[in-house]
Amino acid sequence: MPRLSIPTTARLPSSLRVDPTNPAVHKILGRLSRPSLLSVVLDWLHEDNLHLAMPFLRRPYQGEDYYDEDEPSDDEDDEFADDFYPPARSPAALRELYISLQARKGSKREVLDRILDGDWRHGLTLYQLAMADLQYMHDHPTSQRWAAYKVVPLKLQQDQDGEQQLKADNESLSIPRFHPSTFLRNLQAQVLPDVKAHYTFEPHRTLPVLLLRIFVIDSPYNTSLSLQHGGMSATTFDSSRTIYIAFPHAAPYVYLSSPQATTVDPIQKPGPGPGVGESKSLVSLLLEGLPKALSRPLQRQRVTLQSTGLITRNLEELVERRGPGRTNFAGGGWSWYADEMKGRDQKRETPLDLVLPSPPDSEDVEGADEQREGREKRIKIKAPLEEQEEEARRRAKRVAQARFGNTAKMRDGKGVERVDVVIDDPFPQGDGDENEEWRPKVRLTFHGPHVFAGIRQLIECGIVDGERMPGWMTGEEGVTIGAVRHGRIRGHKGSGV
Amino acid sequence: MSTSLDDEIEALQARVNTLKSHLRIHTSTLLTAPSTLSLITSDRQLQSQSSLQQAHTQQCLYRACASITTFRTRDPDPRAVDSGSLLGLRIEVVSRGKFLRPYYVILNRPWRGHRHHLRVHRHTLPACVSVGGLAARYLPAPIGGDQDEDGEGEKGKKQDLARFARALRREVVRYHNRLGVVADLRRAAELAGKKNQEDDEKGEEQQRKRENMRLVDIRPADVEAKQIAIEWEDGRTGRLVMDDDGEIVKLVIVGENGRDHEAKRDLLGGARRVEDVVKRLAAIS
């Protein structure tokens, strides 16, 4: 460890060690469950990561390199004789030890103590902490609240509806490009010199998304000395200073995690702790730096980030609505057009299939006939009222299918938790004064695990009239914040692009 | 006993389904045959079915040959502009001798004073096609159309739906061709890898040279698939940039000691287009 810290503009190196007594280390590791903690430790001990996560080992007294210069091995044994967690001799031995821990039952505390007081008593590297944090994110996919931003060329102006006014030039045709390492270098140049950040890239395990974890500390130095003494209190090491950025593959969008999400986290102390305001300004600083880092001024391609009005905890929904696929601008009932029709249905949309397509609702024509016959038989048995109810329910289901298509199903895992809508329309008046418009301030907030699936269920139960329901209630625009004008959300002429 | 019965039921069910699909195919074949048409003149129901089938056949023919077709549809939203009537564009894409699922663009007419001005309402095009930019170029909004006025507004630029559709299709087809070329590159490289393992009897020197030439990864590196990232087994990485039409703009290969011009010459060998590289790769193996 160098004795001297010199202010620098470089980023924090991954190999920088944080003292295990630091509360941030406890916080990051402590919120992992025992199995995932063990799997993270085994990841650390993997050969690829070992150089950045070296555990505290006994000096190899039989090694050729240390043969003559070392003290006698007996002394070393004495050194760790009264140690509760004697250090292992090699990473391989340690790996076996943790695998055996994985096999048997025990408390999380045991593993945690072993890591902090035993095998990594000399400190955990920032890289290790990043891995642990990312593991937590994979364990709790909804722990972060993501906001989707579109990467657009800088020159565009916005009109009063917040829509793009694209000009007929070549610039509006260009699609922004993203290169991770160039982006990181530029971003580092944008970050202020008295703020140090540690960056980790990791591909998401299931989704086509590249995650970037940015961990920020307030210190102009990038040595471990600054981590230990330079005001390394819990506030500056707060996990609200961790920011995630996700880059979907093959799509000009960026998802940013909002820092409020971490303060909501139950593990953290409730209430606005010190440094929350600071971290907000830090995020805004980063937000300003992001488009500059994505821009390529030498090629005269400057970009900016544009909010798309979609904020959710569900990354899968974001990939669906702001991702590389076809469903970006075709949600709700329009999803039929975006449906790739894999498998059995694949043949149906090729022009080479000359079989007359049947309407989707009467899939099996003969079956429908049989059903109808059966229904006619049942009419005689059942009371007419009951039959009417059943007919209404069937119709409601069909209407819901027409409005929502195959989206907004309860178990598709693509739900938004909160939708805020402001109604800007005047109150519907009967006949009378047209001059006197009354615009009540109506603000609607839908809240739940899967908002639009809930609305779909309401239609299927017959509580909401699916035919008269406005289009923004189907979620087809893919926004969670919006104003309704002329009965339509986002852009009062229809959605546009 | 019960499981065998279940299996039997399942098999029968599957057979019923295949027979049904056969029945549908035969129906449509029979209905389109000219000899059947003369036979069913008396039956009303059959005739209507036959005319439906003929319309569908014609549509399929247009779709297969023209590759851009239009259709009319309705917006289920009760508050939709223009009482929900929409115009759809269907853009067919063929890749590797197969029709893919077509891309759709749904247009509406939101300006009351300008009945013939269209605007993109929904679309399913991939993110690499700048639909907004193309719409701004070929489907400009009428001037003064925002006010929702009745009557004639000031005349803006003329919209050109045909050129818009053509430009969209061009972009989509280019994109799929670029993706196809990347897939071809991959296939050629994988082929090279397999053959390398086979011919062990060749000279060791040559063998090692080939080992180093072995590519481990080729993938599109950006949204538009205009850049291809190439990785060699010995850790070298390369980036091939092509333009819209598949001409090679630039190829950079970086090894341990900086730029590797020799590998670049090896890979390109005077190739101007990416397809030439595919051929070269296939030939090398």
CSV table of N, CA and C in Angstrom, one decimal, chain B residues 32-137:
chain,number,residue,atom,x,y,z
B,32,THR,N,-59.9,-23.8,-55.0
B,32,THR,CA,-59.2,-22.9,-56.0
B,32,THR,C,-59.1,-23.6,-57.4
B,33,ALA,N,-59.4,-24.8,-57.4
B,33,ALA,CA,-59.3,-25.5,-58.7
B,33,ALA,C,-60.4,-25.0,-59.6
B,34,PRO,N,-60.1,-24.8,-60.9
B,34,PRO,CA,-61.1,-24.2,-61.8
B,34,PRO,C,-62.2,-25.2,-62.1
B,35,SER,N,-61.9,-26.5,-62.0
B,35,SER,CA,-63.0,-27.5,-62.3
B,35,SER,C,-64.0,-27.5,-61.2
B,36,THR,N,-63.6,-27.3,-60.0
B,36,THR,CA,-64.6,-27.2,-58.9
B,36,THR,C,-65.5,-26.0,-59.0
B,37,LEU,N,-64.9,-24.9,-59.5
B,37,LEU,CA,-65.7,-23.7,-59.6
B,37,LEU,C,-67.0,-23.9,-60.4
B,38,SER,N,-66.8,-24.7,-61.5
B,38,SER,CA,-68.0,-24.9,-62.3
B,38,SER,C,-69.0,-25.9,-61.7
B,39,LEU,N,-68.5,-26.7,-60.8
B,39,LEU,CA,-69.4,-27.7,-60.1
B,39,LEU,C,-70.2,-27.0,-59.0
B,40,ILE,N,-69.7,-26.0,-58.4
B,40,ILE,CA,-70.4,-25.5,-57.2
B,40,ILE,C,-71.3,-24.3,-57.5
B,41,THR,N,-71.6,-24.0,-58.7
B,41,THR,CA,-72.3,-22.8,-59.0
B,41,THR,C,-73.7,-22.8,-58.3
B,42,SER,N,-74.2,-23.9,-58.0
B,42,SER,CA,-75.6,-23.9,-57.4
B,42,SER,C,-75.6,-23.6,-55.9
B,43,ASP,N,-74.5,-24.0,-55.2
B,43,ASP,CA,-74.5,-23.9,-53.8
B,43,ASP,C,-74.0,-22.5,-53.3
B,44,ARG,N,-74.9,-21.8,-52.6
B,44,ARG,CA,-74.6,-20.5,-52.2
B,44,ARG,C,-73.4,-20.4,-51.2
B,45,GLN,N,-73.5,-21.3,-50.2
B,45,GLN,CA,-72.5,-21.3,-49.2
B,45,GLN,C,-71.1,-21.6,-49.7
B,46,LEU,N,-71.1,-22.6,-50.5
B,46,LEU,CA,-69.8,-23.0,-51.1
B,46,LEU,C,-69.3,-21.9,-52.0
B,47,GLN,N,-70.2,-21.2,-52.7
B,47,GLN,CA,-69.7,-20.1,-53.5
B,47,GLN,C,-69.1,-19.0,-52.7
B,48,SER,N,-69.7,-18.6,-51.6
B,48,SER,CA,-69.1,-17.5,-50.8
B,48,SER,C,-67.8,-18.0,-50.3
B,49,GLN,N,-67.7,-19.2,-49.9
B,49,GLN,CA,-66.5,-19.8,-49.3
B,49,GLN,C,-65.4,-19.7,-50.4
B,50,SER,N,-65.8,-20.1,-51.6
B,50,SER,CA,-64.9,-20.1,-52.7
B,50,SER,C,-64.4,-18.7,-53.1
B,51,SER,N,-65.3,-17.7,-53.0
B,51,SER,CA,-64.8,-16.3,-53.3
B,51,SER,C,-63.9,-15.8,-52.2
B,52,LEU,N,-64.2,-16.2,-51.0
B,52,LEU,CA,-63.2,-15.8,-49.9
B,52,LEU,C,-61.9,-16.4,-50.2
B,53,GLN,N,-61.9,-17.7,-50.5
B,53,GLN,CA,-60.6,-18.4,-50.8
B,53,GLN,C,-59.9,-17.7,-51.9
B,54,GLN,N,-60.6,-17.3,-52.9
B,54,GLN,CA,-59.9,-16.7,-54.1
B,54,GLN,C,-59.3,-15.4,-53.7
B,55,ALA,N,-60.1,-14.6,-52.9
B,55,ALA,CA,-59.5,-13.4,-52.4
B,55,ALA,C,-58.2,-13.6,-51.6
B,56,HIS,N,-58.3,-14.6,-50.8
B,56,HIS,CA,-57.1,-14.9,-50.0
B,56,HIS,C,-55.9,-15.3,-50.8
B,57,THR,N,-56.2,-16.1,-51.8
B,57,THR,CA,-55.1,-16.6,-52.7
B,57,THR,C,-54.5,-15.4,-53.4
B,58,GLN,N,-55.4,-14.5,-53.9
B,58,GLN,CA,-54.9,-13.3,-54.6
B,58,GLN,C,-54.0,-12.5,-53.6
B,59,GLN,N,-54.5,-12.3,-52.4
B,59,GLN,CA,-53.7,-11.6,-51.4
B,59,GLN,C,-52.3,-12.2,-51.2
B,60,CYS,N,-52.3,-13.5,-51.1
B,60,CYS,CA,-51.0,-14.2,-50.9
B,60,CYS,C,-50.1,-14.0,-52.1
B,61,LEU,N,-50.7,-14.0,-53.2
B,61,LEU,CA,-49.9,-13.8,-54.4
B,61,LEU,C,-49.3,-12.4,-54.4
B,62,TYR,N,-50.1,-11.4,-54.1
B,62,TYR,CA,-49.5,-10.1,-54.1
B,62,TYR,C,-48.4,-10.0,-53.0
B,63,ARG,N,-48.7,-10.6,-51.9
B,63,ARG,CA,-47.7,-10.5,-50.8
B,63,ARG,C,-46.4,-11.1,-51.2
B,64,ALA,N,-46.5,-12.3,-51.8
B,64,ALA,CA,-45.3,-13.0,-52.2
B,64,ALA,C,-44.5,-12.2,-53.2
B,65,CYS,N,-45.2,-11.5,-54.1
B,65,CYS,CA,-44.5,-10.9,-55.3
B,65,CYS,C,-44.2,-9.5,-55.0
B,66,ALA,N,-45.1,-8.7,-54.4
B,66,ALA,CA,-44.9,-7.3,-54.3
B,66,ALA,C,-44.1,-6.9,-53.1
B,67,SER,N,-44.1,-7.7,-52.1
B,67,SER,CA,-43.4,-7.5,-50.8
B,67,SER,C,-43.8,-6.3,-50.0
B,68,ILE,N,-44.5,-5.4,-50.6
B,68,ILE,CA,-45.1,-4.4,-49.7
B,68,ILE,C,-46.6,-4.4,-50.1
B,69,THR,N,-47.4,-4.7,-49.1
B,69,THR,CA,-48.9,-4.6,-49.4
B,69,THR,C,-49.5,-3.8,-48.3
B,70,THR,N,-50.7,-3.3,-48.6
B,70,THR,CA,-51.5,-2.5,-47.7
B,70,THR,C,-52.7,-3.2,-47.2
B,71,PHE,N,-53.3,-2.8,-46.1
B,71,PHE,CA,-54.5,-3.4,-45.7
B,71,PHE,C,-55.2,-2.4,-44.8
B,72,ARG,N,-56.5,-2.5,-44.6
B,72,ARG,CA,-57.2,-1.6,-43.8
B,72,ARG,C,-57.5,-2.3,-42.4
B,73,THR,N,-57.5,-1.5,-41.4
B,73,THR,CA,-57.8,-2.1,-40.1
B,73,THR,C,-58.5,-1.0,-39.2
B,74,ARG,N,-58.9,-1.4,-38.0
B,74,ARG,CA,-59.5,-0.5,-37.1
B,74,ARG,C,-58.8,-0.4,-35.8
B,75,ASP,N,-58.9,0.8,-35.2
B,75,ASP,CA,-58.3,0.9,-33.9
B,75,ASP,C,-59.4,0.6,-32.9
B,76,PRO,N,-59.2,-0.3,-31.9
B,76,PRO,CA,-60.2,-0.6,-31.0
B,76,PRO,C,-60.5,0.5,-30.0
B,77,ASP,N,-59.6,1.5,-29.9
B,77,ASP,CA,-59.7,2.6,-28.9
B,77,ASP,C,-60.9,3.4,-29.3
B,78,PRO,N,-61.9,3.6,-28.4
B,78,PRO,CA,-63.1,4.4,-28.8
B,78,PRO,C,-62.8,5.9,-29.0
B,79,ARG,N,-61.6,6.3,-28.4
B,79,ARG,CA,-61.3,7.7,-28.6
B,79,ARG,C,-60.2,7.9,-29.7
B,80,ALA,N,-60.1,6.9,-30.5
B,80,ALA,CA,-59.0,7.0,-31.6
B,80,ALA,C,-59.4,8.1,-32.6
B,81,VAL,N,-58.3,8.7,-33.2
B,81,VAL,CA,-58.6,9.7,-34.2
B,81,VAL,C,-59.2,9.1,-35.4
B,82,ASP,N,-59.9,9.9,-36.2
B,82,ASP,CA,-60.5,9.5,-37.4
B,82,ASP,C,-61.4,8.3,-37.3
B,83,SER,N,-62.1,8.2,-36.2
B,83,SER,CA,-63.0,7.1,-35.8
B,83,SER,C,-62.3,5.8,-36.0
B,84,GLY,N,-61.0,5.7,-35.8
B,84,GLY,CA,-60.4,4.4,-35.7
B,84,GLY,C,-60.0,3.8,-37.0
B,85,SER,N,-60.2,4.4,-38.1
B,85,SER,CA,-59.8,3.7,-39.4
B,85,SER,C,-58.3,3.9,-39.6
B,86,LEU,N,-57.7,2.9,-40.0
B,86,LEU,CA,-56.3,2.9,-40.1
B,86,LEU,C,-55.9,2.2,-41.4
B,87,LEU,N,-54.7,2.6,-41.9
B,87,LEU,CA,-54.1,2.0,-43.0
B,87,LEU,C,-52.8,1.2,-42.6
B,88,GLY,N,-52.8,0.0,-42.9
B,88,GLY,CA,-51.6,-0.8,-42.5
B,88,GLY,C,-50.7,-1.1,-43.7
B,89,LEU,N,-49.4,-1.0,-43.5
B,89,LEU,CA,-48.4,-1.5,-44.5
B,89,LEU,C,-47.8,-2.8,-44.0
B,90,ARG,N,-47.7,-3.7,-44.9
B,90,ARG,CA,-47.1,-5.0,-44.5
B,90,ARG,C,-45.9,-5.2,-45.4
B,91,ILE,N,-44.7,-5.3,-44.7
B,91,ILE,CA,-43.5,-5.4,-45.4
B,91,ILE,C,-42.9,-6.8,-45.2
B,92,GLU,N,-42.8,-7.5,-46.3
B,92,GLU,CA,-42.4,-8.9,-46.3
B,92,GLU,C,-40.9,-8.9,-46.3
B,93,VAL,N,-40.3,-9.8,-45.5
B,93,VAL,CA,-38.9,-10.0,-45.5
B,93,VAL,C,-38.6,-11.5,-45.7
B,94,VAL,N,-37.7,-11.7,-46.6
B,94,VAL,CA,-37.2,-13.1,-46.9
B,94,VAL,C,-35.8,-13.3,-46.4
B,95,SER,N,-35.6,-14.3,-45.7
B,95,SER,CA,-34.3,-14.6,-45.2
B,95,SER,C,-34.0,-16.1,-45.3
B,96,ARG,N,-32.9,-16.4,-46.0
B,96,ARG,CA,-32.6,-17.8,-46.2
B,96,ARG,C,-33.7,-18.6,-46.8
B,97,GLY,N,-34.3,-18.1,-47.8
B,97,GLY,CA,-35.3,-18.8,-48.5
B,97,GLY,C,-36.6,-19.0,-47.8
B,98,LYS,N,-36.8,-18.2,-46.7
B,98,LYS,CA,-38.1,-18.3,-45.9
B,98,LYS,C,-38.7,-16.9,-45.7
B,99,PHE,N,-40.0,-16.9,-45.8
B,99,PHE,CA,-40.7,-15.7,-45.4
B,99,PHE,C,-40.6,-15.5,-43.9
B,100,LEU,N,-40.1,-14.4,-43.4
B,100,LEU,CA,-40.2,-14.2,-42.0
B,100,LEU,C,-41.5,-13.6,-41.7
B,101,ARG,N,-41.8,-13.4,-40.4
B,101,ARG,CA,-43.0,-12.7,-40.0
B,101,ARG,C,-42.9,-11.3,-40.6
B,102,PRO,N,-43.9,-10.8,-41.3
B,102,PRO,CA,-43.7,-9.5,-41.9
B,102,PRO,C,-43.7,-8.4,-40.8
B,103,TYR,N,-43.1,-7.3,-41.2
B,103,TYR,CA,-43.1,-6.1,-40.4
B,103,TYR,C,-44.3,-5.2,-40.7
B,104,TYR,N,-44.9,-4.6,-39.7
B,104,TYR,CA,-46.1,-3.9,-40.0
B,104,TYR,C,-45.9,-2.4,-39.6
B,105,VAL,N,-46.5,-1.5,-40.4
B,105,VAL,CA,-46.6,-0.1,-40.0
B,105,VAL,C,-48.0,0.3,-40.2
B,106,ILE,N,-48.6,0.8,-39.1
B,106,ILE,CA,-50.0,1.2,-39.1
B,106,ILE,C,-50.1,2.7,-39.1
B,107,LEU,N,-50.8,3.2,-40.1
B,107,LEU,CA,-50.9,4.7,-40.2
B,107,LEU,C,-52.3,5.2,-39.9
B,108,ASN,N,-52.4,6.4,-39.4
B,108,ASN,CA,-53.7,7.0,-39.2
B,108,ASN,C,-53.7,8.4,-39.8
B,109,ARG,N,-54.9,9.0,-39.8
B,109,ARG,CA,-55.0,10.3,-40.4
B,109,ARG,C,-55.5,11.3,-39.3
B,110,PRO,N,-54.6,11.8,-38.5
B,110,PRO,CA,-55.0,12.6,-37.3
B,110,PRO,C,-55.5,14.0,-37.6
B,111,TRP,N,-55.2,14.5,-38.8
B,111,TRP,CA,-55.4,16.0,-39.0
B,111,TRP,C,-56.8,16.1,-39.7
B,112,ARG,N,-57.6,16.8,-39.0
B,112,ARG,CA,-59.0,16.9,-39.5
B,112,ARG,C,-59.1,17.7,-40.8
B,113,GLY,N,-58.2,18.8,-40.8
B,113,GLY,CA,-58.3,19.7,-42.0
B,113,GLY,C,-57.5,19.1,-43.2
B,114,HIS,N,-56.8,18.0,-42.9
B,114,HIS,CA,-56.0,17.5,-44.0
B,114,HIS,C,-56.3,16.0,-44.1
B,115,ARG,N,-57.3,15.7,-44.8
B,115,ARG,CA,-57.8,14.3,-44.8
B,115,ARG,C,-56.8,13.3,-45.4
B,116,HIS,N,-55.9,13.8,-46.2
B,116,HIS,CA,-55.1,12.8,-46.9
B,116,HIS,C,-53.7,12.7,-46.3
B,117,HIS,N,-53.5,13.4,-45.2
B,117,HIS,CA,-52.2,13.3,-44.6
B,117,HIS,C,-52.1,12.2,-43.6
B,118,LEU,N,-51.1,11.4,-43.7
B,118,LEU,CA,-51.0,10.2,-42.8
B,118,LEU,C,-49.9,10.4,-41.8
B,119,ARG,N,-50.0,9.6,-40.8
B,119,ARG,CA,-49.0,9.7,-39.7
B,119,ARG,C,-48.8,8.3,-39.2
B,120,VAL,N,-47.6,8.0,-38.8
B,120,VAL,CA,-47.3,6.7,-38.3
B,120,VAL,C,-48.0,6.5,-36.9
B,121,HIS,N,-48.8,5.5,-36.7
B,121,HIS,CA,-49.5,5.3,-35.5
B,121,HIS,C,-48.8,4.2,-34.6
B,122,ARG,N,-48.6,3.0,-35.2
B,122,ARG,CA,-47.9,1.9,-34.6
B,122,ARG,C,-47.0,1.3,-35.6
B,123,HIS,N,-45.9,0.7,-35.1
B,123,HIS,CA,-45.1,-0.1,-36.1
B,123,HIS,C,-44.3,-1.1,-35.3
B,124,THR,N,-43.9,-2.1,-36.1
B,124,THR,CA,-43.2,-3.2,-35.4
B,124,THR,C,-41.8,-3.3,-36.0
B,125,LEU,N,-41.3,-2.3,-36.5
B,125,LEU,CA,-39.9,-2.3,-37.1
B,125,LEU,C,-38.9,-2.4,-36.1
B,126,PRO,N,-37.7,-3.0,-36.4
B,126,PRO,CA,-36.7,-3.1,-35.4
B,126,PRO,C,-36.0,-1.7,-35.1
B,127,ALA,N,-35.3,-1.6,-34.0
B,127,ALA,CA,-34.8,-0.4,-33.5
B,127,ALA,C,-33.8,0.2,-34.4
B,128,CYS,N,-33.3,-0.6,-35.4
B,128,CYS,CA,-32.2,0.0,-36.2
B,128,CYS,C,-32.8,0.8,-37.3
B,129,VAL,N,-34.1,0.8,-37.6
B,129,VAL,CA,-34.6,1.6,-38.6
B,129,VAL,C,-35.2,2.8,-38.0
B,130,SER,N,-34.7,3.9,-38.5
B,130,SER,CA,-35.2,5.2,-37.9
B,130,SER,C,-36.5,5.6,-38.5
B,131,VAL,N,-37.6,5.0,-38.0
B,131,VAL,CA,-38.9,5.2,-38.6
B,131,VAL,C,-39.3,6.7,-38.5
B,132,GLY,N,-39.0,7.3,-37.4
B,132,GLY,CA,-39.3,8.7,-37.2
B,132,GLY,C,-38.6,9.6,-38.2
B,133,GLY,N,-37.3,9.3,-38.5
B,133,GLY,CA,-36.6,10.1,-39.4
B,133,GLY,C,-37.1,9.9,-40.8
B,134,LEU,N,-37.4,8.7,-41.2
B,134,LEU,CA,-38.0,8.5,-42.5
B,134,LEU,C,-39.4,9.1,-42.7
B,135,ALA,N,-40.2,9.1,-41.6
B,135,ALA,CA,-41.5,9.7,-41.6
B,135,ALA,C,-41.4,11.2,-41.8
B,136,ALA,N,-40.4,11.8,-41.1
B,136,ALA,CA,-40.2,13.2,-41.2
B,136,ALA,C,-39.8,13.6,-42.6
B,137,ARG,N,-39.1,12.7,-43.3
B,137,ARG,CA,-38.7,13.0,-44.7
B,137,ARG,C,-39.8,12.8,-45.7
